[in-house]
mmCIF file of C-alpha atoms in Angstrom:
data_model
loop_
_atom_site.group_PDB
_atom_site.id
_atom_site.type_symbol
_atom_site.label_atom_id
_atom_site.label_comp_id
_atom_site.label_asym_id
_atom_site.label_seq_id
_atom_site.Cartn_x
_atom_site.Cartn_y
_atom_site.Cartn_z
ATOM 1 C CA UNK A 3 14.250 76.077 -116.003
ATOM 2 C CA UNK A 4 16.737 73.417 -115.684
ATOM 3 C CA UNK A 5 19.761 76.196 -116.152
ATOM 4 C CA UNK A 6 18.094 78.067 -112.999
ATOM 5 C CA UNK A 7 17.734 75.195 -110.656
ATOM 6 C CA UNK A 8 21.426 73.582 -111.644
ATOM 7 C CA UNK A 9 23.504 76.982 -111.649
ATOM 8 C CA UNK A 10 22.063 79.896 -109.865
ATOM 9 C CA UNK A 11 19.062 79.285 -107.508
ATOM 10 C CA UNK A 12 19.903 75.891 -107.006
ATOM 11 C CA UNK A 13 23.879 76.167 -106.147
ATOM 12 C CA UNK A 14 22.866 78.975 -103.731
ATOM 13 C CA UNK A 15 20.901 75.949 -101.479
ATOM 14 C CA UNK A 16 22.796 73.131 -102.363
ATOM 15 C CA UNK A 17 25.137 73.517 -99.423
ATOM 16 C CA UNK A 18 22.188 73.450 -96.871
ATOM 17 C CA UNK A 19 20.637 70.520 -98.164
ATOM 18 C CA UNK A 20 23.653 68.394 -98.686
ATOM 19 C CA UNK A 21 24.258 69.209 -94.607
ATOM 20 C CA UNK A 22 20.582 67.721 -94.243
ATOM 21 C CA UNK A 23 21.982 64.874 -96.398
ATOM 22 C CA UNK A 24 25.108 64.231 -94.525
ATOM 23 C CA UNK A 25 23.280 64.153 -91.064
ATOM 24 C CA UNK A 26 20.370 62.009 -91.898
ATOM 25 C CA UNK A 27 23.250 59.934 -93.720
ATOM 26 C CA UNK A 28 25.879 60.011 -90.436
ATOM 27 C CA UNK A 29 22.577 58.351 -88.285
ATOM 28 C CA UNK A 30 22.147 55.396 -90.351
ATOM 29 C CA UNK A 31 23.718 51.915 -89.076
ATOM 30 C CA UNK A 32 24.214 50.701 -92.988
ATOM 31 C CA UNK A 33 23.914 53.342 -95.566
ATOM 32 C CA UNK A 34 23.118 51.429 -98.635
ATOM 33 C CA UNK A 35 22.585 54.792 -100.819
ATOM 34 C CA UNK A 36 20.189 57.140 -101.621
ATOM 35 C CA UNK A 37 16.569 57.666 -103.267
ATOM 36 C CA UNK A 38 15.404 60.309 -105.369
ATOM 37 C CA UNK A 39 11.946 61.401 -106.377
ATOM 38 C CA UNK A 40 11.707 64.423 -108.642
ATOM 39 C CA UNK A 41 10.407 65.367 -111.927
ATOM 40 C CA UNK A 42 12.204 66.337 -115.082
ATOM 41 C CA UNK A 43 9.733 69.238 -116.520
ATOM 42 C CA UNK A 44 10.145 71.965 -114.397
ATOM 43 C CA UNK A 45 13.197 73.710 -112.963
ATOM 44 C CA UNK A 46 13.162 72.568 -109.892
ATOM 45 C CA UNK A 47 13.377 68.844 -110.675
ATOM 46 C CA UNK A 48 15.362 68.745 -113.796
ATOM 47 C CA UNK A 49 17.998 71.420 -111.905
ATOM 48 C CA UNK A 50 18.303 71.023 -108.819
ATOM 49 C CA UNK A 51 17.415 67.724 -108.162
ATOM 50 C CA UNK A 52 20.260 66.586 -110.613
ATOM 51 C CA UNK A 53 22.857 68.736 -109.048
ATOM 52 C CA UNK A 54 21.634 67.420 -105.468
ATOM 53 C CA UNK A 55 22.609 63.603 -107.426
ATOM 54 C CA UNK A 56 26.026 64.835 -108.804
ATOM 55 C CA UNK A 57 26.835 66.398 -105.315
ATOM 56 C CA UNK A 58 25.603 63.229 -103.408
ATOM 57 C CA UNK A 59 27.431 61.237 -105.816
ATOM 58 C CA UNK A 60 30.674 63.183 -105.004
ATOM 59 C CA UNK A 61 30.455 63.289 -101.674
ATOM 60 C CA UNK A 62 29.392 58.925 -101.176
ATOM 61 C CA UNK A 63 30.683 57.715 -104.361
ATOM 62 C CA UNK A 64 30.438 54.151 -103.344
ATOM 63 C CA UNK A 65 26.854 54.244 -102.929
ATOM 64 C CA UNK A 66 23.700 53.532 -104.739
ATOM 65 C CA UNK A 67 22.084 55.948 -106.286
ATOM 66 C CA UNK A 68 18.225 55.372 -107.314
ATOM 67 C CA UNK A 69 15.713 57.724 -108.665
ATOM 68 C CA UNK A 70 12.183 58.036 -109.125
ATOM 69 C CA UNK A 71 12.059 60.539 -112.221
ATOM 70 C CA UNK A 72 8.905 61.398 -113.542
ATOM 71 C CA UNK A 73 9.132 62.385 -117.471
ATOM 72 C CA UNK A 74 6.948 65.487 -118.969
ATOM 73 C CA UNK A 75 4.382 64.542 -120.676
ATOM 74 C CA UNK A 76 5.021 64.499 -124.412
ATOM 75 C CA UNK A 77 1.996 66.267 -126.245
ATOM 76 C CA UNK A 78 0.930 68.841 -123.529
ATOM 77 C CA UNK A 79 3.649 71.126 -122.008
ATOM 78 C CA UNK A 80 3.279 73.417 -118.938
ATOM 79 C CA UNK A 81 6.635 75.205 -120.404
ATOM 80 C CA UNK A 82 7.698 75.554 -123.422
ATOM 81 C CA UNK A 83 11.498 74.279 -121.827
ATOM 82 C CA UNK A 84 10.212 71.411 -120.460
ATOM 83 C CA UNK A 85 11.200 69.024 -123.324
ATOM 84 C CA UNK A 86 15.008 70.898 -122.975
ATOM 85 C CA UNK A 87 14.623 70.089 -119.039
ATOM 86 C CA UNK A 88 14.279 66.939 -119.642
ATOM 87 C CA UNK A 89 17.155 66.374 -122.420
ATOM 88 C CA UNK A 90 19.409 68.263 -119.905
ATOM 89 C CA UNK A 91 18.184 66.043 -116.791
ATOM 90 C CA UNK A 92 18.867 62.427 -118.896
ATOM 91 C CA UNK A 93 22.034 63.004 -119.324
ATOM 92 C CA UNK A 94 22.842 63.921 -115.524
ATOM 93 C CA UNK A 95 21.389 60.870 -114.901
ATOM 94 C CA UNK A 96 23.498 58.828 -117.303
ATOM 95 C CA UNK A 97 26.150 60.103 -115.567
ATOM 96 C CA UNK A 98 25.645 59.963 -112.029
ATOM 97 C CA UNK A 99 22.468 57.667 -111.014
ATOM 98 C CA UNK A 100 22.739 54.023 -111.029
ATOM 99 C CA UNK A 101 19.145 53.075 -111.049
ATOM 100 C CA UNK A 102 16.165 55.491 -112.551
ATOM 101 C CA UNK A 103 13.119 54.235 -112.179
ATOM 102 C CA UNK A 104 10.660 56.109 -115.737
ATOM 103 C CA UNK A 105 7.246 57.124 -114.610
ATOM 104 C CA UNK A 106 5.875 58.413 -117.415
ATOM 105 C CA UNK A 107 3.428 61.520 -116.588
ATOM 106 C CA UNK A 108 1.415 60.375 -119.444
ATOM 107 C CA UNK A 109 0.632 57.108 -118.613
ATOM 108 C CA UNK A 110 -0.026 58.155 -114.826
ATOM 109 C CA UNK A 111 -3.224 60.125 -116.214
ATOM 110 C CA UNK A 112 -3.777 57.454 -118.728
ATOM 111 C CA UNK A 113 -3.949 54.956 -115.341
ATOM 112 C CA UNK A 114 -6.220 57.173 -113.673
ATOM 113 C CA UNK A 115 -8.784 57.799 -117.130
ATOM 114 C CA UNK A 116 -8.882 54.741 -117.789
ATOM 115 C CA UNK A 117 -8.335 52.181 -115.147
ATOM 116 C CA UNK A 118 -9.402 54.724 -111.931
ATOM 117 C CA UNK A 119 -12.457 56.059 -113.599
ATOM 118 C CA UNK A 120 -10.992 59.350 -112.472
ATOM 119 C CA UNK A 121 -12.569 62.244 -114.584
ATOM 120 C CA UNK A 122 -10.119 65.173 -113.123
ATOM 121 C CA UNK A 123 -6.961 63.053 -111.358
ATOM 122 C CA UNK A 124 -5.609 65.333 -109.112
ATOM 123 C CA UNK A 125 -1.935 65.703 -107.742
ATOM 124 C CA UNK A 126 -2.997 63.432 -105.130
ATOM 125 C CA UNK A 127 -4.408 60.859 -107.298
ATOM 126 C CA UNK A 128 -0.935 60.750 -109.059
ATOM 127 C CA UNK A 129 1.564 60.931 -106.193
ATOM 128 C CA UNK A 130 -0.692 57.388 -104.271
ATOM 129 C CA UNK A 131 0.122 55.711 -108.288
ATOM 130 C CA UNK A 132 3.720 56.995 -107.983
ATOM 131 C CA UNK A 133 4.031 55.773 -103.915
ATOM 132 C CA UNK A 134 2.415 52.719 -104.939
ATOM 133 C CA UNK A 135 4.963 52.149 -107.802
ATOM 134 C CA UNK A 136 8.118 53.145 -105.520
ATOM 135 C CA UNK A 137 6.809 50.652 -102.923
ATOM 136 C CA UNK A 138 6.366 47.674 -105.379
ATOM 137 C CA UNK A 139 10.117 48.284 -106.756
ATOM 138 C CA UNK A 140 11.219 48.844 -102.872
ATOM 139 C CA UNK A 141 9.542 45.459 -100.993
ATOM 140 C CA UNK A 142 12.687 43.450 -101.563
ATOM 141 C CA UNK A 143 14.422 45.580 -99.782
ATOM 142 C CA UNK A 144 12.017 45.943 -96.753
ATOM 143 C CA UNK A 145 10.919 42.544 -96.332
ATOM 144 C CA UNK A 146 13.155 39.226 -96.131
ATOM 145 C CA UNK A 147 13.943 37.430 -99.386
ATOM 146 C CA UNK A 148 15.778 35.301 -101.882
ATOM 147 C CA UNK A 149 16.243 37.859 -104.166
ATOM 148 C CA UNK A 150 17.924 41.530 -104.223
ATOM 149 C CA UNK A 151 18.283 42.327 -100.368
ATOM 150 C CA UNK A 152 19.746 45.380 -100.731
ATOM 151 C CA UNK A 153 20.505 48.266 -103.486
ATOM 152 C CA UNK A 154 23.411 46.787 -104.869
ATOM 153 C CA UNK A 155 21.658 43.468 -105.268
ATOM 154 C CA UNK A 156 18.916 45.000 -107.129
ATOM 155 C CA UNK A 157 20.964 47.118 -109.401
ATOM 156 C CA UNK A 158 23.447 44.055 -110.675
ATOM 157 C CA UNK A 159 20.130 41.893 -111.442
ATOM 158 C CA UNK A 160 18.268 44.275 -113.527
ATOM 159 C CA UNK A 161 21.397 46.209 -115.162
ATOM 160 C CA UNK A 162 22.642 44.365 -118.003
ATOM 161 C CA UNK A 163 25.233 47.372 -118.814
ATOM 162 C CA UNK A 164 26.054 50.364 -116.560
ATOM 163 C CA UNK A 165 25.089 53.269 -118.905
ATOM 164 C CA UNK A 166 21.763 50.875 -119.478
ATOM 165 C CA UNK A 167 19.927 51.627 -116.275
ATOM 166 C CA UNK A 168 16.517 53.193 -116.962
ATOM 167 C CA UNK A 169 13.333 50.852 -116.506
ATOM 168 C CA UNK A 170 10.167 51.567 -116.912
ATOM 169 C CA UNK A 171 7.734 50.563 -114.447
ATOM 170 C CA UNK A 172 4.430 48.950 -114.623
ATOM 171 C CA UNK A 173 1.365 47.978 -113.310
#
């Protein structure tokens, strides 16, 4: 549960994956911030992945901060925390992202039923819908443009107030 993966078994790891961080961070020319894809149902998502954006945000606190968060879905639970996981994981995010980009679990099997033809999506099927999504939001970044060159850019053109900073994402 979120608890789990943002006191115990996550702060026993965080150290080693923050020195992953700070290396991959220490060889790039212009770090512009950092991207996050995790869930918010499970443990490992909600908990640990929002301690790993608190610590980041300690650590580079003039940097961007985006995330990918994919919500539970709302009517079937794999948990019976995972609505509590979620509650828990928003309010990290208030606090310490400064873009979060909503998939909605929901309407990623809703895509594949209904405009996929998919009968039995499977993990895969979902993770090409999320890459797809994270690559449509990230193209202004990788290729040359008018508009929102970088992470900053991006951020003060869709953000209308700084605690107002989810968006949800469509196709």
């Amino acid at each position: 549960n979120w608890a789990k993966g943002h006191y115990t078994e996550g702060a026993e790891l965080i150290d080693s994956v923050l020195d992953v961080v700070r290396k991959e961070a220490e060889n790039c020319d212009c770090l512009q911030g950092f991207q996050v894809c995790h869930s918010l149902g499970g443990g490992t998502g909600s908990g640990k992945g929002t301690l790993l954006i608190s610590k980041i945000r300690e650590e580079y606190p003039d940097r961007m901060m985006l995330t990918f968060s994919v919500f539970p879905l709302p009517k079937v639970s794999d948990t019976v925390v995972e609505p509590y996981n979620a509650t828990l994981s928003v309010h990290q995010l208030v606090e310490n992202a400064d873009e979060c980009m909503v998939l909605d679990n929901e309407a990623l099997y809703d895509i594949c039923f209904r405009t996929l033809k998919l009968t039995t999506p499977s993990f895969g099927d979902l993770n090409h819908l999320i890459s797809a999504t994270m690559s449509g939001v990230t193209c202004c970044l990788r290729f040359p443009g008018q508009l929102n060159p970088d992470l900053r850019k991006l951020a003060v053109n869709l953000i209308p107030f700084p605690r107002l900073h989810f968006f949800m994402v469509g196709f």
